[in-house]
XYZ file of C-alpha atoms in Angstrom:
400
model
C 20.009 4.585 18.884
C 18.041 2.424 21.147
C 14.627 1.435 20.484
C 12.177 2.981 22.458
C 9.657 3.374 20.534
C 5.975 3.328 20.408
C 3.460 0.332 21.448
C 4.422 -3.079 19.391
C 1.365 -4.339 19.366
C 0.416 -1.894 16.638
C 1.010 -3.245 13.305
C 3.766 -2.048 10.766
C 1.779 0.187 8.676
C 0.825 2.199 11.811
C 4.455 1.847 13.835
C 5.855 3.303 10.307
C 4.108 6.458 10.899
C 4.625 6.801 14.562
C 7.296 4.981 15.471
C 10.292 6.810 17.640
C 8.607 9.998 16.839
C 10.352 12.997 19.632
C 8.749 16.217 18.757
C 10.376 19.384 20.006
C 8.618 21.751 22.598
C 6.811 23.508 19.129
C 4.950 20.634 18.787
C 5.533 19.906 14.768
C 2.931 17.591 12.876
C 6.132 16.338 10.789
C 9.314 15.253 12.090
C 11.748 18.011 12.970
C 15.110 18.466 10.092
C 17.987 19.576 12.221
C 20.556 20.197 9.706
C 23.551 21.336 12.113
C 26.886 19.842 11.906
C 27.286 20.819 16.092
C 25.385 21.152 18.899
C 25.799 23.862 21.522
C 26.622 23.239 25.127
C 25.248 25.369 28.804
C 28.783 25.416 30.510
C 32.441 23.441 29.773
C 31.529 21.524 32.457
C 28.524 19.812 30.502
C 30.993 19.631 27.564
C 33.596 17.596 29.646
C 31.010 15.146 30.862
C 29.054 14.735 27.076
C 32.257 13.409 26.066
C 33.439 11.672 28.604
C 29.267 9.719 28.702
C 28.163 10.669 32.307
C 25.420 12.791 29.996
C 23.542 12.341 27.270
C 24.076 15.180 24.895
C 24.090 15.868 20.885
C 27.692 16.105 19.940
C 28.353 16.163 16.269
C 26.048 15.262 13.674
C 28.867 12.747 12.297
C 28.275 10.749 15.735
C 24.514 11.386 16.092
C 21.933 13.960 15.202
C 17.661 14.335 16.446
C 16.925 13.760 12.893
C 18.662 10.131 12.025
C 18.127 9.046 15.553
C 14.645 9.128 14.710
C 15.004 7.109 11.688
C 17.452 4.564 13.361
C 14.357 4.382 15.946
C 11.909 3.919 13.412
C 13.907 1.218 11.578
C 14.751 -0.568 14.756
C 11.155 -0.962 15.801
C 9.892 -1.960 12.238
C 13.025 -4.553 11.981
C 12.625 -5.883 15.519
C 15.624 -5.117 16.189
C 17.624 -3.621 19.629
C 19.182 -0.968 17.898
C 20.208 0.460 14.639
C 22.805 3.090 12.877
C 22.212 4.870 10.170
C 25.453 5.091 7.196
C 25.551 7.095 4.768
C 24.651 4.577 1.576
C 23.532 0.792 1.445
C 27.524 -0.102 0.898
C 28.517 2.360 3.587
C 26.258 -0.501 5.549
C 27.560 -3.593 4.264
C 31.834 -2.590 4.506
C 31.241 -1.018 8.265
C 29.107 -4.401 9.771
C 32.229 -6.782 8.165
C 35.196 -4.287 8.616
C 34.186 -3.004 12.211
C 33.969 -6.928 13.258
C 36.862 -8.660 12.087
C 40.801 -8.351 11.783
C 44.041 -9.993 10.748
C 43.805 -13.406 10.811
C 40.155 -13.436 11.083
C 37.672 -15.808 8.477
C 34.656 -14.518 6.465
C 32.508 -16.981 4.512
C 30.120 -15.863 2.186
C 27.196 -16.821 -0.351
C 28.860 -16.440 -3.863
C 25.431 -14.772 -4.909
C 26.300 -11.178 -3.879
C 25.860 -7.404 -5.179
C 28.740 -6.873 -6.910
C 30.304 -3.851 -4.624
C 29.617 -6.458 -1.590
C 31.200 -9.195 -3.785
C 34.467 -6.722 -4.149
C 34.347 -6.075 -0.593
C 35.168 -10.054 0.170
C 36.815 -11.670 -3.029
C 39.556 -8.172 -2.845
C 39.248 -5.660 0.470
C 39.164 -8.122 2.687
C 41.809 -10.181 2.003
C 44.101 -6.972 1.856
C 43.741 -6.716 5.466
C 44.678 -10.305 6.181
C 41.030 -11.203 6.396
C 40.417 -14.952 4.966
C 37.718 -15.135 2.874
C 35.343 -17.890 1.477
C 32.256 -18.265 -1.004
C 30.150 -20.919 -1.035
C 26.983 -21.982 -3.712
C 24.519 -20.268 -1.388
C 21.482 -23.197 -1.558
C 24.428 -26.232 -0.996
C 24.089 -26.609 2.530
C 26.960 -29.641 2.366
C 29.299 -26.580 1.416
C 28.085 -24.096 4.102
C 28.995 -26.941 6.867
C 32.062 -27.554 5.141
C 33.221 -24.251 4.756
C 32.106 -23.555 8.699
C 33.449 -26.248 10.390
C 36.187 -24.267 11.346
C 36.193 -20.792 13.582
C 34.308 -18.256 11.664
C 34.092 -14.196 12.501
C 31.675 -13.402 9.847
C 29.253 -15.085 7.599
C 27.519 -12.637 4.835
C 24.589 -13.535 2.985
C 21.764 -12.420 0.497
C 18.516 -13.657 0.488
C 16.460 -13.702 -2.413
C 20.187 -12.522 -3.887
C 20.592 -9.729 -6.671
C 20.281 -10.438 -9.154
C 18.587 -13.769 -9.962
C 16.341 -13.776 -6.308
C 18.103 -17.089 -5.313
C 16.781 -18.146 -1.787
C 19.218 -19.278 1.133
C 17.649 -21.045 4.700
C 18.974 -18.112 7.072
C 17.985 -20.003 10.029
C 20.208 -23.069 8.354
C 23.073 -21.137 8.113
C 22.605 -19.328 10.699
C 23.086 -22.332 13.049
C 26.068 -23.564 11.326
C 27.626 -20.645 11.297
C 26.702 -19.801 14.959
C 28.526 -23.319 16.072
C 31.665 -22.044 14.437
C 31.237 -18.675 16.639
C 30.513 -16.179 13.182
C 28.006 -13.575 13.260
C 25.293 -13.785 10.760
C 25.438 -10.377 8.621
C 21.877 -10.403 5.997
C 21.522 -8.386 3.107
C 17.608 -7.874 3.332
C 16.844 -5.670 0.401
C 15.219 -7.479 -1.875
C 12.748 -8.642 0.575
C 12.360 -5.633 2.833
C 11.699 -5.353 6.132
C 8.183 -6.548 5.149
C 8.551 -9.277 3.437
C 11.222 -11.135 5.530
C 12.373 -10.685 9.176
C 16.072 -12.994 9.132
C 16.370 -12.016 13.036
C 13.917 -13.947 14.012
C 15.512 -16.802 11.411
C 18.847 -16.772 13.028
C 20.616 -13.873 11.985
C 22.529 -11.566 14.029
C 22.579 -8.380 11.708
C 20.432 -7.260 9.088
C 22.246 -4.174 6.597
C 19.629 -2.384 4.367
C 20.640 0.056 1.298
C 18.232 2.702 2.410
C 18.195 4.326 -1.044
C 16.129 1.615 -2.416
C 12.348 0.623 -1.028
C 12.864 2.633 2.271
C 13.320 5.849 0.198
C 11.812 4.086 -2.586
C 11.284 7.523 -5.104
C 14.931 7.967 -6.287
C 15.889 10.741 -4.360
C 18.453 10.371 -2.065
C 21.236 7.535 -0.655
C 21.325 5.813 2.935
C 21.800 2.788 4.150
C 20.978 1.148 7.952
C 22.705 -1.720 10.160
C 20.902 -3.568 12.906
C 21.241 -5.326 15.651
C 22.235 -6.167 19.334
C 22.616 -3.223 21.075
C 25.635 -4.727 22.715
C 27.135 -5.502 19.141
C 25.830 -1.922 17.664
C 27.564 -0.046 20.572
C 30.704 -1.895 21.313
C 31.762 -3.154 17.739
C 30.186 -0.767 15.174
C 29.555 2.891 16.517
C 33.323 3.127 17.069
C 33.937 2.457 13.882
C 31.279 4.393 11.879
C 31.716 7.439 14.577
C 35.901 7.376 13.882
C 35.761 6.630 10.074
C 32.749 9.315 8.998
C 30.033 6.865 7.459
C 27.379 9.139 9.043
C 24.052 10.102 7.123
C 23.331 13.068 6.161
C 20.257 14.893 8.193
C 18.444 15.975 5.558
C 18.512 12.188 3.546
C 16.952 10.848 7.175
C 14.369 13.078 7.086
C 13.713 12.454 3.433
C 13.839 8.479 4.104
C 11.392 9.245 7.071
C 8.909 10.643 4.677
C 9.586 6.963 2.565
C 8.959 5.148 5.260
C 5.493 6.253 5.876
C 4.053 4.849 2.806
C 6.276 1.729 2.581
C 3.918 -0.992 3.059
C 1.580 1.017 0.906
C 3.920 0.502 -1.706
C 5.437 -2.542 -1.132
C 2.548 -4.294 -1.148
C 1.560 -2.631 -4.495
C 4.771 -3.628 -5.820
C 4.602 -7.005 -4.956
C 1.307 -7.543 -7.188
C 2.450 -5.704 -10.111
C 5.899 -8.013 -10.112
C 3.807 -11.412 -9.282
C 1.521 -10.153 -12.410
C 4.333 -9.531 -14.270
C 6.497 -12.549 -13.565
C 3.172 -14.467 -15.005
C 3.332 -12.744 -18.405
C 7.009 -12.865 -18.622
C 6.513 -16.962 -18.146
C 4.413 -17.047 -20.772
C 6.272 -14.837 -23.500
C 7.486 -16.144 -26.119
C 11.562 -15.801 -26.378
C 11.870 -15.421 -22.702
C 13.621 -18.399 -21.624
C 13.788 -18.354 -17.757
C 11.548 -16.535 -15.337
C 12.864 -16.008 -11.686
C 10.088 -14.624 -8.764
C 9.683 -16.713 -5.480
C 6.286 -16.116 -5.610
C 6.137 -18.322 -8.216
C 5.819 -22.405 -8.155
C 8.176 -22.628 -10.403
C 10.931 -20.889 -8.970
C 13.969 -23.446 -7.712
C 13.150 -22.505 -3.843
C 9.740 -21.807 -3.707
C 8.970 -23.948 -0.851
C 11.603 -22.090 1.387
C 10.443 -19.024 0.331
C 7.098 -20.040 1.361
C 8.264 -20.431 4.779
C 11.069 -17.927 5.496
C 8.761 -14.949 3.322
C 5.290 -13.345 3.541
C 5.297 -12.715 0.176
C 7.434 -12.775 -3.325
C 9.521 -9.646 -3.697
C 9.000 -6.445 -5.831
C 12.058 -7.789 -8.239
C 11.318 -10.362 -11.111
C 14.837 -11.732 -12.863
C 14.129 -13.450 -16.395
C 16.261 -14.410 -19.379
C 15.560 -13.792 -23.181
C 17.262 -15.381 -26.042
C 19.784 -14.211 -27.769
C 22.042 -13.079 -25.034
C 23.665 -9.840 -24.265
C 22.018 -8.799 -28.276
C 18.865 -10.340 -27.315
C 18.890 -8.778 -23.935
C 19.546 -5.318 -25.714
C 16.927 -5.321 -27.690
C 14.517 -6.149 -25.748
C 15.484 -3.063 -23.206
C 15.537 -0.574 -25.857
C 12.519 -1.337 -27.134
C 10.901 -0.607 -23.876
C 9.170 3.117 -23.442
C 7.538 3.481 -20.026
C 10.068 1.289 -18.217
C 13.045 2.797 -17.295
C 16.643 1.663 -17.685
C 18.523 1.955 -14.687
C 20.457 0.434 -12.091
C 18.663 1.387 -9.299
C 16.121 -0.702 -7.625
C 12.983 -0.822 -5.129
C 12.094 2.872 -6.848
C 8.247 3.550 -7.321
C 9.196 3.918 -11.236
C 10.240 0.843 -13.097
C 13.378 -0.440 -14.008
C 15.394 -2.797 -16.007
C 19.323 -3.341 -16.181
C 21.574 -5.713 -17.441
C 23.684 -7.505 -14.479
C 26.161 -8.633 -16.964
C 27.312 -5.557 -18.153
C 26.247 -3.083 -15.212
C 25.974 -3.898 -11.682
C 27.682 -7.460 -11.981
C 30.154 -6.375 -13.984
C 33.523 -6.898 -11.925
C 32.532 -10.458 -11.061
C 34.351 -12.541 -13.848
C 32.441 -14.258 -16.672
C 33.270 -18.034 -14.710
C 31.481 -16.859 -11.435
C 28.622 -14.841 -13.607
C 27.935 -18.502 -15.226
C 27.931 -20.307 -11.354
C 25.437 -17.556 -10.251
C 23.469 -18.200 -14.008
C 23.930 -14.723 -14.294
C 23.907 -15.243 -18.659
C 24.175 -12.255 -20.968
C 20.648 -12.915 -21.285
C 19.260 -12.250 -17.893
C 17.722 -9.121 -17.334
C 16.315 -7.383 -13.783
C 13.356 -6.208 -13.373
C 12.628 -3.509 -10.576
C 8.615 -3.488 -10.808
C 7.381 -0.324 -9.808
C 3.876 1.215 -8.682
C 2.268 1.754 -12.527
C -0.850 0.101 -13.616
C 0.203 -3.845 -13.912
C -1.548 -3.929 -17.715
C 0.445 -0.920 -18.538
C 3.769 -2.715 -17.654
C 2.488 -5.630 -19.256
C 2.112 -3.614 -23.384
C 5.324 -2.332 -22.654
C 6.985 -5.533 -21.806
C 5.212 -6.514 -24.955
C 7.362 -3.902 -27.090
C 10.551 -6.138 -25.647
C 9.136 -9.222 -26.502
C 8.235 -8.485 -29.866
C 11.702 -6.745 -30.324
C 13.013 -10.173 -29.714
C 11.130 -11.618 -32.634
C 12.150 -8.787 -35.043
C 15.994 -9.844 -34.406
């Protein structure tokens, strides 16, 4: 799990190739897949001392495996981070960092602009286990010292948030909620590991949905936490090694393969969704048009300083609401509608009635999540081709 991986003075695009890479004695160009559940041992005496830690030796793939320790070192190094373990999906990452850290009695406070799975996870699991929990308006920072002047075990966060890219001051928060003794847990996936580094802005752990931009070509599900290796060995591996959120071999090697062209594609993505985001500003019948790489967004200037660029998401608003919003999706023909996000193909859903679904209609308006708003996922096709079909919507709007 460490990271010991290769020189840091080479930049991401060539760490993301050759980072943590451990080939076996054959000497394989690609990394090695070992899908084995168990791992064989010389004598009973090597057995006894594997488990009790006086060696290093494979165990069982649901407490560590050649194949994901590779990725977790390959994540580590691009994230900066000590260490890293790999779950088996994005919310497999988000429930172990908050449930393997607090208890009865503990207090979690939270930005009210969250996934909705990670906004079930507070506002109802949580609380079942005598956890109190708090949200907050994530951009007033009066509330965030209000709500952590008292002890604190956890503070979650997204930032830019899902769906409407909403940017918090990590380092801000981070502070605040350091003085009240919480760790900081960040939701990085809209800005990748790329784009954003909220370590070095304060925060203690960074949780990824690997299925997104790190696989990034629909294929399989993963998700990462990182860290202190203090806080990764003593606080989470128990818990992920005795409750079975352990990825799968075969996704690692899979997200691996992602990995090697994610800056490629990032970056690609990136221009097609700050191209986009310019049309979408301009079309007539969309309302609202949300990209932080944009002037006009609400927290530009924070983006500008806590980002190295504006995200591969774009959310906007069209009139009519959820009928509006309809139309304009099924009028589309080369962009997709789905719920996923960060694929190479693009995608559009509807927050209100898909992925922030659960989260009633009075905390949908707080967020400004309207029936209106739709996300777009901006993929890696020609930005003029994306453009004519976003044209489709728009006039689909006027035909209403």
């Amino acid at each position: 799990m460490s990271n010991d991986s290769t020189d840091t003075a080479y930049r991401p695009a060539t760490r993301l190739l050759h980072a943590g890479l451990d080939r076996t004695p054959f000497g394989e160009t690609s990394e090695a897949m070992f899908l084995t559940s168990g791992f064989v041992y010389d004598n009973a005496e090597q057995a006894e001392a594997t488990f009790t830690g006086d060696v290093v030796h494979y165990q069982y793939s649901r407490f560590g495996n050649p194949t994901v320790a590779a990725l977790e070192r390959r994540l580590a190094d691009l994230e900066g981070a000590e260490a890293c373990i790999a779950t088996s999906t994005g919310m497999g990452a988000v429930s172990s960092a908050l449930l393997s850290h607090v208890k009865a009695g503990d207090r979690v406070v939270a930005s009210r602009a969250l996934f909705g799975s990670c906004h079930w996870i507070v506002a109802n699991l949580l609380p079942r286990y005598g956890v109190e929990t708090v949200f907050v308006d994530g951009g007033d920072m009066a509330a965030w010292a209000a709500a952590l002047a008292q002890p604190t075990a956890a503070v979650l966060l997204e930032s830019p948030s899902n769906p409407m890219l909403e940017i918090l001051d990590i380092r801000a928060i981070a502070d605040l909620a350091h003085a009240a003794g919480a760790v900081v847990v960040v939701d990085n996936v809209f800005a990748t590991p790329l784009l954003q580094k909220p370590l070095e802005l304060g925060a203690d752990v960074v949780v990824y949905s690997c299925t997104k931009h790190i696989d990034g070509q629909g294929r399989v599900l993963g998700g990462a936490v990182l860290g202190s290796q203090d806080w990764i060995a003593n606080t989470l591996q128990p818990f992920t090694r005795n409750t079975g959120n352990a990825l799968s071999p075969f996704n690692a090697w899979v997200m691996l393969k992602g990995l090697e062209t994610l800056t490629l594609r990032v970056r690609a993505m990136t221009e097609n969704a700050a191209a986009v985001a310019d049309y979408l500003a301009g079309a007539e019948g969309v309302t609202r048009v949300f990209y932080p790489g944009r002037p006009d967004h609400p927290q530009y200037e924070l983006a500008q300083r806590q980002m190295t660029d504006g995200s591969t998401l774009v959310a906007f608003e069209v009139a009519g609401g959820k009928e509006g919003a309809f139309a304009f999706m099924n009028a589309l023909r080369l962009i997709a509608i789905s719920n996923n996000l960060g694929d190479a193909r693009s995608m559009v859903t509807h927050p209100a009635t898909t992925t922030h679904m659960k989260i009633s209609p009075e905390d949908r308006a707080q967020l400004g999540i309207t029936d209106g708003v739709i996300r777009f996922s901006v993929g890696l096709e020609d930005a003029e081709d994306l453009k004519n079909d976003l044209a489709r919507g728009v006039a689909a709007l006027g035909l209403r």
